[in-house]
Every structure is written in structure tokens, then in C-alpha cells.
Amino acid sequence: MRYTVLGRSGLRVSELALGTVTFGEDWGWGAPKDTSARILDLYEEAGGNFLDTADHYTGGTSEEYLGEMLRGSRRDRFVIGTKFTLQTDLGDVNSAGNSRKNLVSSIEASLRRLRTDRIDLLWVHAHDTLMPVPELMRALDDQVRLGKVLHVGASNWPAWEVAQANTLAELRGWSPFVGLQIRYNLLERAAERDLLPMARQFDVPVLAWGALAEGRLTGKYLNGGGQGRLTVQPREHSMAGGDDLVVEVGKVAAEGGWTPAQVALAWVRTRPGVVIPLLGATKVEQLRDNLGCTDVALTDDQVARLERAAAFDLGYPHDLLRQDITVRDMYGVQWESIQDRRTTVQRGVADTRYSPLPWA
């Protein structure tokens, strides 16, 4: 497995991350401890070093499993990311949200479960409208200065507030978000409107969760079949439409001798910038199959076919900015002669992805 640099953090992380929401059977569909241990072993043997968990996952069992499995020097070989925000005690209103109180108590609890003295990367699990961004960024920076957290990231945030948070952090000398976790897959490309362009511009690497749409992109749920996470915990955003796309993924897979899961993950890896698929598995065989995505080389034609099948509406203002009359008015009738060679601009005029410009 190859490695990439996680943005401004300087951390060297593997090109595939391992999500551990599947560690533990508390929610009715995860993996028992022995299987979870073998999944982690296989990931490590493949060269993986980037782990993702959360205090909320399987009621804390996910973190507990990792703490037990990573005892001793093994822990130092991994970059461990965990999250806080989601409620962990139904009887405590302050055990949810991004307040400083929940932040501190969540970190202390995660450190105990993980059996470590620091968290390499703390993710804010979701955007909390009740928590002012300046107060949150200051609270996060305090934890970094204490050494309990090394870096911070954002998960499930609007693009404009990530931009606000990192601009504020830069102005005030606080720790910025060094990563962004988003739901992103062939069935869910909404992040291409604003989140992914923002991430590229701010040099914020992306972890793509739900990269297989909870298994839908493997094809196992076609025609009402298959047993898995979605039969136990249905998700509207995973089950609405898209069967034609799932079929196309299968066709591309058959052409290359790959599996549909490998194709879907390989497509995520073709995205501009640093986009790291977040793998999740309840069986060792699933992870072994997913790891094979690094050997998939999609042709330009195959990528184009997948994206046609996964076409979506960019919406306003992007569709307005692509109209011919808008382009002529903004850039002049000579717009086709404009070449932008600035190296500081991360989205060039020849970039066909994540750009609202009609020639890009």
C-alpha cells in the first residue's frame, strides 16, 4: 500500500483508511471481537496505518476493541482518529453536541477506552448549530496545546463553515482542521458542488465514508436481494434509486475482472486532490476484497461511463455559471483563449471535475 501526506499535518497515512464502526455487535450488524481483530491484522499486513473510530460507535465498544488490540508499541504504528459530538448518555443532555464540556469529557473517555495518552486526530463528528465556531475552534486548540489531541478535523460540516473555521484558526494562530470527512460515493455526489472544491482550495484532505453506500454498490441488494447492514438499519439516502448505476458498476467490474466493490472504491480514488476511501467490513473476506481496489486501473472511458450513469444536477449557482450567456458576460467572447497558468490556483481551467466553469 502507498502513503500520502495528510494535508498540513505532515502525517504520512495509508491510501486506504480503516473504519471501525463495524467493531462490535451492539447495533445488531457488526463483527465480534475475534473477527474485528483479524480485520485489523489484515489491514496492518497490507500496509494500512490510518484508523477511524468514534466514541459513539457501538456504544464505545469500537474504541474498547481498538484499545485492547493496540496495546504496547503496536499503537505507535497507527494514526488513530476518533470523533466526538453524538450523544453517548441518553440521560445527559450535555453528552451531545460540540460544547467544551462534551469535548473534554468525550476526550477523557476515549483516551481511557483506547488505552492511550493522546488522540492523533480528533474529528468533530457533526456540525452543531448551537455551538459558535470561534468558541469551538478555541476549545479544540486548547486540547491540542495540552497534548491530548495532536490534530483536529471536521466531519459532516457545510463547506462554508469549514472555510470560516480554518480562516479563523489561521488568523488567531489556532489549530485548523487538517482533514474533512464526508459521505461520498457514486450514488451520492453532492459533495462535488462545494465541499470538494473547498477542500482542494484549503489543502484539506478528504476521507470518504459510505464509499460503497452501505454495500449497495456491491450489487448485493439488487432486485430486493441481499442481507446486510441495510436490512438491519435502512438508510433512505442509500436505498433511493440508483439501480441502473449499480448495474453499470457491475459491467465495468466484469470487463476488468474486478469486483463491483473494487470498482466503486477505485472511482473514489480517481478524484482530484487527496481523497481517501474509508473502508468498513464485518468479514475478513470483505476487507480483503476491498483492499484489491488499489490494483484497479479504470480507463478514461470507464470513468466517463460511471459518471454518466451517476450524473446529478449541480444546482444554483453552478448551473447558472455554466450557461453560455453567463460565460460570455463574465469572461468576454474571448474566453476560449484564456489560459490560467498560475500555480497557486488549485482548480485550473482544464480541470473537468469540481469546477463550475463550462470549459473546465
Short mmCIF file of C-alpha atoms in Angstrom, two decimals:
data_model
loop_
_atom_site.label_atom_id
_atom_site.label_comp_id
_atom_site.label_asym_id
_atom_site.label_seq_id
_atom_site.Cartn_x
_atom_site.Cartn_y
_atom_site.Cartn_z
CA MET A 1 0.00 0.00 0.00
CA ARG A 2 1.19 3.51 -0.78
CA TYR A 3 1.01 6.52 1.53
CA THR A 4 0.03 10.15 1.25
CA VAL A 5 0.56 13.25 3.37
CA LEU A 6 -2.48 14.32 5.36
CA GLY A 7 -2.51 17.96 4.36
CA ARG A 8 -0.85 20.42 6.71
CA SER A 9 -0.49 17.86 9.50
CA GLY A 10 2.54 16.24 7.88
CA LEU A 11 1.21 12.83 8.92
CA ARG A 12 2.01 10.00 6.49
CA VAL A 13 -1.16 7.96 6.17
CA SER A 14 -2.06 4.98 4.00
CA GLU A 15 -4.07 5.49 0.82
CA LEU A 16 -6.93 3.50 2.36
CA ALA A 17 -8.28 4.13 5.86
CA LEU A 18 -9.99 1.52 8.02
CA GLY A 19 -13.28 2.46 9.63
CA THR A 20 -14.19 0.56 12.79
CA VAL A 21 -17.88 1.34 13.13
CA THR A 22 -18.24 -2.39 12.43
CA PHE A 23 -16.21 -3.39 15.50
CA GLY A 24 -18.75 -4.77 17.95
CA GLU A 25 -22.18 -6.36 17.65
CA ASP A 26 -24.01 -3.88 19.87
CA TRP A 27 -26.02 -2.45 16.96
CA GLY A 28 -27.04 -5.80 15.52
CA TRP A 29 -24.86 -5.96 12.41
CA GLY A 30 -21.18 -5.60 13.38
CA ALA A 31 -18.29 -8.02 13.84
CA PRO A 32 -17.41 -9.88 17.05
CA LYS A 33 -14.09 -9.24 18.76
CA ASP A 34 -12.15 -12.11 17.16
CA THR A 35 -13.27 -11.14 13.65
CA SER A 36 -12.54 -7.47 14.35
CA ALA A 37 -9.02 -8.43 15.41
CA ARG A 38 -8.44 -10.39 12.20
CA ILE A 39 -9.76 -7.47 10.15
CA LEU A 40 -7.28 -5.15 11.84
CA ASP A 41 -4.45 -7.67 11.35
CA LEU A 42 -5.17 -7.96 7.63
CA TYR A 43 -5.29 -4.18 7.24
CA GLU A 44 -1.94 -3.82 9.01
CA GLU A 45 -0.38 -6.61 6.94
CA ALA A 46 -1.45 -4.76 3.78
CA GLY A 47 0.41 -1.66 4.98
CA GLY A 48 -2.54 0.28 6.36
CA ASN A 49 -1.94 2.66 9.26
CA PHE A 50 -4.93 5.05 9.30
CA LEU A 51 -7.75 4.09 11.70
CA ASP A 52 -11.10 5.76 12.23
CA THR A 53 -13.47 5.27 15.15
CA ALA A 54 -15.79 7.35 17.37
CA ASP A 55 -16.93 7.48 20.97
CA HIS A 56 -20.47 6.80 19.73
CA TYR A 57 -19.68 3.71 17.64
CA THR A 58 -21.27 0.55 19.05
CA GLY A 59 -21.70 2.28 22.39
CA GLY A 60 -17.95 2.66 22.89
CA THR A 61 -17.17 -0.97 22.04
CA SER A 62 -15.29 0.03 18.88
CA GLU A 63 -12.83 2.15 20.86
CA GLU A 64 -12.52 -0.53 23.55
CA TYR A 65 -11.65 -3.19 20.97
CA LEU A 66 -9.00 -0.95 19.42
CA GLY A 67 -7.53 -0.13 22.83
CA GLU A 68 -7.15 -3.82 23.59
CA MET A 69 -5.79 -4.72 20.15
CA LEU A 70 -3.25 -1.88 20.02
CA ARG A 71 -1.63 -2.41 23.39
CA GLY A 72 2.07 -1.69 23.69
CA SER A 73 4.26 -0.49 20.84
CA ARG A 74 1.73 -1.54 18.21
CA ARG A 75 -0.29 1.57 18.97
CA ASP A 76 2.52 3.85 17.74
CA ARG A 77 2.44 2.32 14.27
CA PHE A 78 -1.05 3.68 13.65
CA VAL A 79 -2.59 7.09 13.17
CA ILE A 80 -5.70 6.86 15.33
CA GLY A 81 -8.62 9.14 14.65
CA THR A 82 -11.72 9.25 16.81
CA LYS A 83 -14.74 11.53 16.95
CA PHE A 84 -16.97 13.29 19.42
CA THR A 85 -20.35 15.08 19.12
CA LEU A 86 -23.05 12.40 19.07
CA GLN A 87 -24.86 11.62 22.31
CA THR A 88 -23.29 8.92 24.46
CA ASP A 89 -25.59 9.10 27.51
CA LEU A 90 -29.31 9.35 26.80
CA GLY A 91 -29.90 10.73 30.28
CA ASP A 92 -27.42 13.60 29.92
CA VAL A 93 -28.33 16.46 27.59
CA ASN A 94 -24.72 17.69 27.64
CA SER A 95 -23.32 14.38 26.38
CA ALA A 96 -24.27 15.53 22.87
CA GLY A 97 -23.09 18.46 20.78
CA ASN A 98 -19.82 20.35 20.41
CA SER A 99 -19.68 22.24 23.70
CA ARG A 100 -16.38 22.47 25.55
CA LYS A 101 -17.90 20.34 28.32
CA ASN A 102 -18.77 17.49 25.96
CA LEU A 103 -15.46 17.89 24.15
CA VAL A 104 -13.40 17.47 27.32
CA SER A 105 -15.44 14.62 28.79
CA SER A 106 -15.50 12.80 25.43
CA ILE A 107 -11.73 13.05 25.03
CA GLU A 108 -11.13 11.72 28.54
CA ALA A 109 -13.49 8.78 27.95
CA SER A 110 -11.96 7.99 24.54
CA LEU A 111 -8.44 8.04 25.98
CA ARG A 112 -9.48 5.52 28.62
CA ARG A 113 -11.17 3.20 26.13
CA LEU A 114 -8.33 3.47 23.60
CA ARG A 115 -5.72 2.97 26.36
CA THR A 116 -3.58 5.78 25.03
CA ASP A 117 -2.34 9.16 26.22
CA ARG A 118 -3.20 11.13 23.09
CA ILE A 119 -5.52 11.13 20.10
CA ASP A 120 -3.68 11.59 16.81
CA LEU A 121 -6.67 13.10 15.02
CA LEU A 122 -9.88 14.23 16.73
CA TRP A 123 -12.82 14.65 14.39
CA VAL A 124 -15.79 16.86 15.19
CA HIS A 125 -18.38 14.27 14.20
CA ALA A 126 -21.06 16.67 13.01
CA HIS A 127 -21.86 20.35 12.76
CA ASP A 128 -23.66 21.70 15.85
CA THR A 129 -25.67 24.86 15.12
CA LEU A 130 -25.85 25.68 18.85
CA MET A 131 -22.06 25.98 19.19
CA PRO A 132 -20.36 29.15 17.88
CA VAL A 133 -17.47 28.31 15.57
CA PRO A 134 -14.95 30.62 17.31
CA GLU A 135 -15.62 29.00 20.70
CA LEU A 136 -15.28 25.51 19.22
CA MET A 137 -12.01 26.24 17.44
CA ARG A 138 -10.56 27.79 20.61
CA ALA A 139 -11.69 24.78 22.67
CA LEU A 140 -10.13 22.37 20.16
CA ASP A 141 -6.89 24.34 20.13
CA ASP A 142 -6.72 24.16 23.92
CA GLN A 143 -6.78 20.36 23.72
CA VAL A 144 -4.00 20.40 21.13
CA ARG A 145 -1.89 22.63 23.36
CA LEU A 146 -2.48 20.26 26.27
CA GLY A 147 -1.12 17.41 24.13
CA LYS A 148 -4.22 15.24 24.47
CA VAL A 149 -5.02 15.80 20.79
CA LEU A 150 -2.43 16.23 18.03
CA HIS A 151 -4.66 17.37 15.15
CA VAL A 152 -8.33 18.13 14.53
CA GLY A 153 -10.69 17.50 11.63
CA ALA A 154 -14.29 18.15 10.62
CA SER A 155 -16.92 15.59 9.69
CA ASN A 156 -20.32 16.29 8.16
CA TRP A 157 -19.92 20.07 8.05
CA PRO A 158 -21.11 22.60 5.44
CA ALA A 159 -18.31 23.83 3.20
CA TRP A 160 -18.72 27.49 4.15
CA GLU A 161 -18.32 26.76 7.87
CA VAL A 162 -15.18 24.68 7.35
CA ALA A 163 -13.79 27.63 5.39
CA GLN A 164 -14.86 30.00 8.16
CA ALA A 165 -13.31 27.81 10.85
CA ASN A 166 -9.95 27.41 9.10
CA THR A 167 -9.72 31.08 8.18
CA LEU A 168 -10.42 31.99 11.79
CA ALA A 169 -7.86 29.46 13.02
CA GLU A 170 -5.21 30.88 10.71
CA LEU A 171 -5.90 34.46 11.79
CA ARG A 172 -5.79 33.61 15.50
CA GLY A 173 -2.99 31.06 15.48
CA TRP A 174 -5.23 28.14 16.42
CA SER A 175 -5.08 24.57 15.14
CA PRO A 176 -7.00 24.30 11.84
CA PHE A 177 -8.99 21.37 10.54
CA VAL A 178 -6.43 19.18 8.75
CA GLY A 179 -9.00 16.75 7.33
CA LEU A 180 -12.61 16.56 6.22
CA GLN A 181 -14.85 13.50 6.44
CA ILE A 182 -17.78 13.45 4.03
CA ARG A 183 -20.26 10.97 2.66
CA TYR A 184 -19.15 10.43 -0.93
CA ASN A 185 -19.76 7.67 -3.45
CA LEU A 186 -21.11 7.14 -6.96
CA LEU A 187 -24.67 7.26 -5.63
CA GLU A 188 -24.05 10.40 -3.58
CA ARG A 189 -22.01 13.06 -5.39
CA ALA A 190 -23.48 16.18 -3.81
CA ALA A 191 -20.10 16.93 -2.20
CA GLU A 192 -18.80 17.91 -5.64
CA ARG A 193 -20.87 21.10 -5.53
CA ASP A 194 -18.97 22.84 -2.74
CA LEU A 195 -17.27 20.54 -0.23
CA LEU A 196 -14.66 19.01 -2.53
CA PRO A 197 -13.70 22.28 -4.28
CA MET A 198 -13.37 23.93 -0.86
CA ALA A 199 -11.19 21.09 0.40
CA ARG A 200 -8.83 21.38 -2.57
CA GLN A 201 -8.54 25.13 -2.21
CA PHE A 202 -7.74 24.92 1.52
CA ASP A 203 -5.44 21.88 1.14
CA VAL A 204 -7.72 19.78 3.33
CA PRO A 205 -7.58 16.03 2.56
CA VAL A 206 -10.88 14.16 2.39
CA LEU A 207 -11.90 10.85 3.92
CA ALA A 208 -14.85 9.43 2.02
CA TRP A 209 -17.19 7.49 4.27
CA GLY A 210 -20.03 5.40 2.86
CA ALA A 211 -17.87 4.81 -0.23
CA LEU A 212 -19.88 1.67 -1.05
CA ALA A 213 -23.21 3.21 0.00
CA GLU A 214 -23.54 0.72 2.85
CA GLY A 215 -22.98 -2.13 0.39
CA ARG A 216 -25.40 -1.08 -2.34
CA LEU A 217 -22.62 -0.53 -4.85
CA THR A 218 -21.53 -4.15 -4.44
CA GLY A 219 -24.76 -5.16 -6.18
CA LYS A 220 -25.92 -7.45 -3.40
CA TYR A 221 -29.15 -5.52 -2.84
CA LEU A 222 -30.24 -5.54 -6.50
CA ASN A 223 -33.74 -6.88 -7.15
CA GLY A 224 -34.56 -6.82 -3.47
CA GLY A 225 -31.95 -9.41 -2.54
CA GLY A 226 -29.05 -9.49 -0.12
CA GLN A 227 -28.65 -9.43 3.62
CA GLY A 228 -26.51 -6.86 5.36
CA ARG A 229 -26.41 -3.56 7.16
CA LEU A 230 -29.26 -2.04 5.17
CA THR A 231 -31.62 -4.86 6.09
CA VAL A 232 -30.99 -4.16 9.78
CA GLN A 233 -30.53 -0.39 9.64
CA PRO A 234 -32.18 1.00 6.47
CA ARG A 235 -30.95 4.38 5.26
CA GLU A 236 -33.08 6.47 2.95
CA HIS A 237 -30.08 8.07 1.25
CA SER A 238 -28.68 4.64 0.40
CA MET A 239 -31.83 2.98 -0.90
CA ALA A 240 -33.39 5.70 -3.07
CA GLY A 241 -32.98 4.83 -6.79
CA GLY A 242 -29.68 4.16 -8.50
CA ASP A 243 -30.13 0.55 -9.61
CA ASP A 244 -29.08 1.46 -13.17
CA LEU A 245 -25.82 2.83 -11.80
CA VAL A 246 -25.23 -0.29 -9.71
CA VAL A 247 -25.69 -2.37 -12.85
CA GLU A 248 -23.16 -0.21 -14.73
CA VAL A 249 -20.64 -0.67 -11.92
CA GLY A 250 -21.08 -4.42 -12.34
CA LYS A 251 -20.48 -4.19 -16.09
CA VAL A 252 -17.24 -2.25 -15.62
CA ALA A 253 -16.13 -4.75 -13.00
CA ALA A 254 -16.76 -7.67 -15.36
CA GLU A 255 -14.66 -6.01 -18.07
CA GLY A 256 -11.61 -5.80 -15.85
CA GLY A 257 -12.01 -8.98 -13.86
CA TRP A 258 -12.65 -6.95 -10.74
CA THR A 259 -15.45 -6.93 -8.19
CA PRO A 260 -18.07 -4.15 -8.09
CA ALA A 261 -16.78 -3.06 -4.68
CA GLN A 262 -13.26 -2.65 -6.08
CA VAL A 263 -14.56 -0.55 -8.97
CA ALA A 264 -16.63 1.72 -6.72
CA LEU A 265 -13.67 2.31 -4.40
CA ALA A 266 -11.27 2.81 -7.32
CA TRP A 267 -13.57 5.52 -8.69
CA VAL A 268 -13.35 7.39 -5.38
CA ARG A 269 -9.57 7.17 -5.62
CA THR A 270 -9.63 8.85 -9.07
CA ARG A 271 -10.98 12.09 -7.59
CA PRO A 272 -8.83 15.24 -7.70
CA GLY A 273 -6.87 16.16 -4.61
CA VAL A 274 -6.34 13.81 -1.68
CA VAL A 275 -9.45 11.64 -1.32
CA ILE A 276 -9.03 8.56 0.87
CA PRO A 277 -11.73 5.88 0.85
CA LEU A 278 -12.78 4.78 4.32
CA LEU A 279 -13.16 1.01 4.30
CA GLY A 280 -15.53 -0.86 6.56
CA ALA A 281 -16.02 -4.61 6.87
CA THR A 282 -17.80 -7.14 9.04
CA LYS A 283 -15.93 -10.06 7.46
CA VAL A 284 -12.25 -10.58 6.70
CA GLU A 285 -13.14 -11.55 3.13
CA GLN A 286 -14.87 -8.21 2.60
CA LEU A 287 -11.79 -6.27 3.63
CA ARG A 288 -9.51 -8.46 1.50
CA ASP A 289 -11.72 -7.74 -1.50
CA ASN A 290 -11.83 -4.00 -0.77
CA LEU A 291 -8.05 -3.78 -0.44
CA GLY A 292 -7.84 -5.00 -4.03
CA CYS A 293 -9.14 -1.64 -5.25
CA THR A 294 -5.56 -0.37 -5.33
CA ASP A 295 -4.90 -2.75 -8.24
CA VAL A 296 -7.80 -1.42 -10.32
CA ALA A 297 -6.86 0.90 -13.18
CA LEU A 298 -10.03 2.38 -14.65
CA THR A 299 -9.78 3.66 -18.21
CA ASP A 300 -10.97 7.15 -19.09
CA ASP A 301 -13.89 5.58 -20.92
CA GLN A 302 -14.89 3.51 -17.90
CA VAL A 303 -14.73 6.54 -15.61
CA ALA A 304 -16.84 8.52 -18.09
CA ARG A 305 -19.44 5.74 -18.25
CA LEU A 306 -19.68 5.56 -14.49
CA GLU A 307 -20.07 9.31 -14.20
CA ARG A 308 -22.74 9.43 -16.90
CA ALA A 309 -24.68 6.76 -15.02
CA ALA A 310 -24.13 8.75 -11.81
CA ALA A 311 -24.96 12.15 -13.31
CA PHE A 312 -26.50 14.69 -10.96
CA ASP A 313 -27.64 18.32 -11.00
CA LEU A 314 -25.07 20.78 -9.69
CA GLY A 315 -27.84 23.25 -8.86
CA TYR A 316 -27.63 27.00 -8.32
CA PRO A 317 -25.34 28.91 -8.67
CA HIS A 318 -23.18 26.37 -10.51
CA ASP A 319 -25.67 25.73 -13.31
CA LEU A 320 -26.10 29.48 -13.86
CA LEU A 321 -22.34 29.99 -14.06
CA ARG A 322 -22.07 27.34 -16.79
CA GLN A 323 -24.63 28.91 -19.12
CA ASP A 324 -23.16 30.26 -22.36
CA ILE A 325 -24.58 33.74 -21.90
CA THR A 326 -23.16 33.96 -18.37
CA VAL A 327 -19.73 32.87 -19.55
CA ARG A 328 -19.67 35.43 -22.34
CA ASP A 329 -20.73 38.20 -19.98
CA MET A 330 -18.23 37.25 -17.25
CA TYR A 331 -15.14 36.36 -19.27
CA GLY A 332 -15.77 38.05 -22.61
CA VAL A 333 -16.22 36.49 -26.01
CA GLN A 334 -12.53 35.53 -26.00
CA TRP A 335 -12.96 33.15 -23.04
CA GLU A 336 -11.67 30.15 -25.00
CA SER A 337 -8.33 31.92 -25.45
CA ILE A 338 -7.77 32.38 -21.71
CA GLN A 339 -5.11 30.14 -20.17
CA ASP A 340 -4.54 30.38 -16.43
CA ARG A 341 -1.03 29.15 -15.61
CA ARG A 342 -0.96 30.31 -12.00
CA THR A 343 0.41 27.54 -9.78
CA THR A 344 -1.40 28.98 -6.76
CA VAL A 345 -4.79 28.18 -8.27
CA GLN A 346 -5.63 24.58 -7.49
CA ARG A 347 -8.56 24.37 -9.88
CA GLY A 348 -7.28 25.03 -13.38
CA VAL A 349 -9.39 25.85 -16.42
CA ALA A 350 -8.68 22.41 -17.87
CA ASP A 351 -9.94 20.58 -14.78
CA THR A 352 -13.19 18.86 -15.69
CA ARG A 353 -14.08 17.92 -12.13
CA TYR A 354 -15.42 20.05 -9.28
CA SER A 355 -15.49 23.16 -11.46
CA PRO A 356 -18.50 25.34 -12.27
CA LEU A 357 -16.74 26.74 -15.34
CA PRO A 358 -18.12 25.50 -18.68
CA TRP A 359 -14.73 24.83 -20.25
CA ALA A 360 -13.37 23.22 -17.10
#
